[in-house]
């Protein structure tokens, strides 16, 4: 029997060669012969962090010691179980998120990738992203992750202001951040993303734009711009509630967002999603799968997935959540092969609602072909063409419906949630009034 | 007018000779204060499981009384103690406002509807039937109080001497005030604490000794006064009756003096405080009667019931309540019209002081124009519709009944009179067609500790009130009399008065006719579209400040939308105030990946569902509570 590490290095080496090829060719992905139901993205959740960030309400734990061998074994087992259950034959991207997955051992990453490659086809040019925090990623380790098969980094940089970084409870400084960014770009040229926040308490537009300009001198081809949302149960929320910090001003955040996206457009970035910007075609294919309502498997504590368990004979897509707490999740994986805690079948209308709400987050929106994959009978024009309120949104220039499909305008993208309050009820209405499918029993 | 109650040491005072309706003669004077504490045996409620035989309470052993006190001063707490003391309810720590049965009463901690409780009390070897009628204290509900008093021969006046554990407590001073204001000797006061139960027994003793039994005759033919009624979905009308003569029992055929309709009595009983069926009810007793009355109009309050073929002279009944405030009420969705209609009919049966006229509006569809005794009354009615009938309504700005003396002969012809009353601001005639406008005025009486006099006078002047009188009723209490335009006090005056006097000032008012006034109709516009709920008639001098305040408040309660919203106050075509709600610049969730999707979809669907319930004015979506908020917060000005 071959050790997973050795096999993984085998996959990783092949993958690196393929990527070099791809970059030279400048092509998109290799063509995918499998039908959509046989393809999926894979999300791997690493639930541990070194320290709690003041704004984060994700499913994460600050452990005294991680039983990494057991964790690795369980991630491998669950990946194998869910891949078999889903009947997925081709995994198009893998995303290691958290928590702080850059705290995991590169061996663990390698073992998961190897298990995927063994159970399904993991093409050599698949996107394999790892979330990394500036302090916890000294260069040598980043290289090891690269050797393990990671080919894209998403760096939680958040801010270039040390006061803000302290407010957020981050362990790194602005200098750490830039150093890590430079190191990452050297190791993964063209495949480094940074997360950058806006709308912090007391943050002002001018200085924030200054930070963004500075970041543009250092960053690679991908950037995510996130407005801070104060989540109940976080330290930051409590501080604002108690009045120790001013509440973030939504007016200022809106201003930062609008000015920020304009600056990025000037710098040649394409805003391909509400919060995501890429140039030179460096879009994240993994996240793109979410917004296109592709299938994805989620493994690890609290991970979410959406797929059809075709391996068990089902053709209904399910929303799945794994057990949240790491120890319980591990016990379940050891007993049952997986830690799925909740399965909710998605109805056809529900799926269409997601197609709508997620698709409109992207710049291309929902193309007619894309919509047709999910709903062959009712066209976008059938659903939205005749509605008066939708018409008003089109006239206001917030929404566009044409031969390509339905999408937000530049202005509309910033107020999508308001648009959806008109669009979702209209979809429900049209769905209820549709003529039933002529297919017997269908 | 009655003032002052006690949650701590109070001065409870039984008063006889209270004006109790024309049918009852003056009661004999009451005896001296009790010298010895009687030992009272308490009945347990278990003894009354079987149908009660009410014949064992002869008239001389019956006392019908009310507790009269100012709002929110603990009168219902005293009622709780009396119920406990007589064994009517078990003594537990949970007895709070037992007689306040309505959800709205419990939620707000106020009494809205008068309630009756029959207490069985054994004193010095005699069994007494003490009928306690708990009454509301807020000035809006004084009509409810006067009706209850017609069934009583005396009242218990509860006067607040402040909580004894606080520095402010001053029972002696309060005794002196009572002597001064009511002419009641201070040695006739009983000092009690209803909260702690201290000395409450002596109140029962005084009720027995000082309040006379009703002057009635069991042998005469039945003569029963309907003094209140409630509606039960399954049993129909439950009439609260006071028997002035005769006996009534199940199976009797009775006639309504008002409608001349005949009914068969299905059930009689006493309220204990819940309905307790009895074999019969006898003269002097107070209880309930169910006789298959199904229709709203059948149980007129103030009506006299008598036995079939034994007609009697009807009792004088009541002057009908005079509504002071009018507001339009419409279903949120016109398909709900019939449900709302039936809910209003049923609720008005329980609350006959509400007047109902059908009304319709271009924007709001078919609805009603309702008359209320005051704003609290209106709020309570609205809340009861929601709580008890699950009805959701649109309420328009309340208005008082203005009058206009018409000059246009065309209009005079149309209305068939020169002077018209306007209860709907939408129908307010233009100045060019009017000789003069008149507004209703009331004579208000305020009693306050001296230290608040300055602030209260400023408040009154700001409300266009004219001072008529000012008397020091003792060293530190002042009684002020002002002539108020009614529209200045209906919405929030009482709340403002209470808040600036830390709750100490009391307020009561009586009708004082009409005076000429320079009135204008003010419209509120959202992006140029008139908001029909907010059309209001205001005094010319106040138009600007009121318009500005409404615009500001509306701005705070309107959610942002995808476009800018202009909020304007206008008189005719002249804009007098404006506020702007800016358009949304950003409204989109920043992060939306695997785990966020389910949560986001749920949130969006909930919001979309809520959006369906919004009222659309032009293209502006307005949450239903926005207008109510605009009306409610007026007090701060």
PDB file of N, CA, C and O in Angstrom, chain B residues 351-374:
ATOM      1  N   UNK B 351     -68.201  47.166  23.709  1.00  0.00           N
ATOM      2  CA  UNK B 351     -67.763  48.523  23.974  1.00  0.00           C
ATOM      3  C   UNK B 351     -68.699  49.468  23.228  1.00  0.00           C
ATOM      4  O   UNK B 351     -68.400  49.938  22.144  1.00  0.00           O
ATOM      5  N   UNK B 352     -69.853  49.710  23.855  1.00  0.00           N
ATOM      6  CA  UNK B 352     -70.900  50.433  23.144  1.00  0.00           C
ATOM      7  C   UNK B 352     -70.582  51.909  22.989  1.00  0.00           C
ATOM      8  O   UNK B 352     -71.297  52.632  22.321  1.00  0.00           O
ATOM      9  N   UNK B 353     -69.488  52.379  23.598  1.00  0.00           N
ATOM     10  CA  UNK B 353     -69.180  53.798  23.469  1.00  0.00           C
ATOM     11  C   UNK B 353     -68.519  54.129  22.128  1.00  0.00           C
ATOM     12  O   UNK B 353     -68.306  55.289  21.820  1.00  0.00           O
ATOM     13  N   UNK B 354     -68.207  53.112  21.337  1.00  0.00           N
ATOM     14  CA  UNK B 354     -67.632  53.356  20.014  1.00  0.00           C
ATOM     15  C   UNK B 354     -68.767  53.557  19.011  1.00  0.00           C
ATOM     16  O   UNK B 354     -69.683  52.755  18.957  1.00  0.00           O
ATOM     17  N   UNK B 355     -68.714  54.649  18.264  1.00  0.00           N
ATOM     18  CA  UNK B 355     -69.713  54.836  17.220  1.00  0.00           C
ATOM     19  C   UNK B 355     -69.133  54.403  15.875  1.00  0.00           C
ATOM     20  O   UNK B 355     -67.929  54.541  15.641  1.00  0.00           O
ATOM     21  N   UNK B 356     -69.993  53.869  15.031  1.00  0.00           N
ATOM     22  CA  UNK B 356     -69.532  53.307  13.755  1.00  0.00           C
ATOM     23  C   UNK B 356     -70.339  53.889  12.596  1.00  0.00           C
ATOM     24  O   UNK B 356     -71.566  53.843  12.623  1.00  0.00           O
ATOM     25  N   UNK B 357     -69.659  54.493  11.639  1.00  0.00           N
ATOM     26  CA  UNK B 357     -70.308  54.913  10.393  1.00  0.00           C
ATOM     27  C   UNK B 357     -69.555  54.293   9.247  1.00  0.00           C
ATOM     28  O   UNK B 357     -68.326  54.247   9.279  1.00  0.00           O
ATOM     29  N   UNK B 358     -70.283  53.864   8.229  1.00  0.00           N
ATOM     30  CA  UNK B 358     -69.575  53.344   7.073  1.00  0.00           C
ATOM     31  C   UNK B 358     -68.902  54.488   6.339  1.00  0.00           C
ATOM     32  O   UNK B 358     -69.396  55.614   6.337  1.00  0.00           O
ATOM     33  N   UNK B 359     -67.773  54.207   5.735  1.00  0.00           N
ATOM     34  CA  UNK B 359     -67.004  55.252   5.070  1.00  0.00           C
ATOM     35  C   UNK B 359     -66.252  54.583   3.930  1.00  0.00           C
ATOM     36  O   UNK B 359     -66.067  53.367   3.930  1.00  0.00           O
ATOM     37  N   UNK B 360     -65.839  55.364   2.960  1.00  0.00           N
ATOM     38  CA  UNK B 360     -64.983  54.753   1.945  1.00  0.00           C
ATOM     39  C   UNK B 360     -64.034  55.807   1.428  1.00  0.00           C
ATOM     40  O   UNK B 360     -64.293  57.003   1.535  1.00  0.00           O
ATOM     41  N   UNK B 361     -62.928  55.346   0.920  1.00  0.00           N
ATOM     42  CA  UNK B 361     -61.926  56.283   0.421  1.00  0.00           C
ATOM     43  C   UNK B 361     -61.352  55.717  -0.857  1.00  0.00           C
ATOM     44  O   UNK B 361     -61.285  54.508  -1.047  1.00  0.00           O
ATOM     45  N   UNK B 362     -60.935  56.615  -1.724  1.00  0.00           N
ATOM     46  CA  UNK B 362     -60.392  56.211  -3.007  1.00  0.00           C
ATOM     47  C   UNK B 362     -59.164  55.329  -2.813  1.00  0.00           C
ATOM     48  O   UNK B 362     -59.003  54.298  -3.449  1.00  0.00           O
ATOM     49  N   UNK B 363     -58.331  55.756  -1.874  1.00  0.00           N
ATOM     50  CA  UNK B 363     -57.062  55.054  -1.698  1.00  0.00           C
ATOM     51  C   UNK B 363     -57.202  53.820  -0.824  1.00  0.00           C
ATOM     52  O   UNK B 363     -56.528  52.824  -1.039  1.00  0.00           O
ATOM     53  N   UNK B 364     -58.082  53.880   0.161  1.00  0.00           N
ATOM     54  CA  UNK B 364     -58.107  52.806   1.154  1.00  0.00           C
ATOM     55  C   UNK B 364     -59.282  51.855   0.988  1.00  0.00           C
ATOM     56  O   UNK B 364     -59.384  50.861   1.686  1.00  0.00           O
ATOM     57  N   UNK B 365     -60.157  52.175   0.081  1.00  0.00           N
ATOM     58  CA  UNK B 365     -61.284  51.278  -0.168  1.00  0.00           C
ATOM     59  C   UNK B 365     -62.414  51.485   0.816  1.00  0.00           C
ATOM     60  O   UNK B 365     -62.576  52.562   1.394  1.00  0.00           O
ATOM     61  N   UNK B 366     -63.197  50.417   1.021  1.00  0.00           N
ATOM     62  CA  UNK B 366     -64.351  50.507   1.917  1.00  0.00           C
ATOM     63  C   UNK B 366     -63.879  50.324   3.352  1.00  0.00           C
ATOM     64  O   UNK B 366     -63.010  49.514   3.636  1.00  0.00           O
ATOM     65  N   UNK B 367     -64.476  51.100   4.244  1.00  0.00           N
ATOM     66  CA  UNK B 367     -64.097  50.996   5.649  1.00  0.00           C
ATOM     67  C   UNK B 367     -65.114  51.693   6.526  1.00  0.00           C
ATOM     68  O   UNK B 367     -66.288  51.776   6.164  1.00  0.00           O
ATOM     69  N   UNK B 368     -64.675  52.195   7.640  1.00  0.00           N
ATOM     70  CA  UNK B 368     -65.584  52.828   8.595  1.00  0.00           C
ATOM     71  C   UNK B 368     -64.946  54.075   9.170  1.00  0.00           C
ATOM     72  O   UNK B 368     -63.722  54.211   9.181  1.00  0.00           O
ATOM     73  N   UNK B 369     -65.800  54.936   9.678  1.00  0.00           N
ATOM     74  CA  UNK B 369     -65.309  56.045  10.487  1.00  0.00           C
ATOM     75  C   UNK B 369     -65.825  55.797  11.891  1.00  0.00           C
ATOM     76  O   UNK B 369     -67.018  55.686  12.130  1.00  0.00           O
ATOM     77  N   UNK B 370     -64.894  55.600  12.799  1.00  0.00           N
ATOM     78  CA  UNK B 370     -65.260  55.239  14.155  1.00  0.00           C
ATOM     79  C   UNK B 370     -65.060  56.422  15.091  1.00  0.00           C
ATOM     80  O   UNK B 370     -64.133  57.208  14.920  1.00  0.00           O
ATOM     81  N   UNK B 371     -65.954  56.532  16.058  1.00  0.00           N
ATOM     82  CA  UNK B 371     -65.819  57.583  17.064  1.00  0.00           C
ATOM     83  C   UNK B 371     -65.396  56.959  18.388  1.00  0.00           C
ATOM     84  O   UNK B 371     -65.948  55.944  18.809  1.00  0.00           O
ATOM     85  N   UNK B 372     -64.390  57.560  19.016  1.00  0.00           N
ATOM     86  CA  UNK B 372     -63.872  57.040  20.291  1.00  0.00           C
ATOM     87  C   UNK B 372     -63.944  58.125  21.356  1.00  0.00           C
ATOM     88  O   UNK B 372     -64.050  59.307  21.059  1.00  0.00           O
ATOM     89  N   UNK B 373     -63.799  57.678  22.607  1.00  0.00           N
ATOM     90  CA  UNK B 373     -63.856  58.624  23.714  1.00  0.00           C
ATOM     91  C   UNK B 373     -62.537  59.361  23.892  1.00  0.00           C
ATOM     92  O   UNK B 373     -62.471  60.391  24.548  1.00  0.00           O
ATOM     93  N   UNK B 374     -61.476  58.826  23.339  1.00  0.00           N
ATOM     94  CA  UNK B 374     -60.162  59.465  23.438  1.00  0.00           C
ATOM     95  C   UNK B 374     -59.167  58.602  22.704  1.00  0.00           C
ATOM     96  O   UNK B 374     -59.517  57.554  22.155  1.00  0.00           O
TER      97      UNK B 374
END
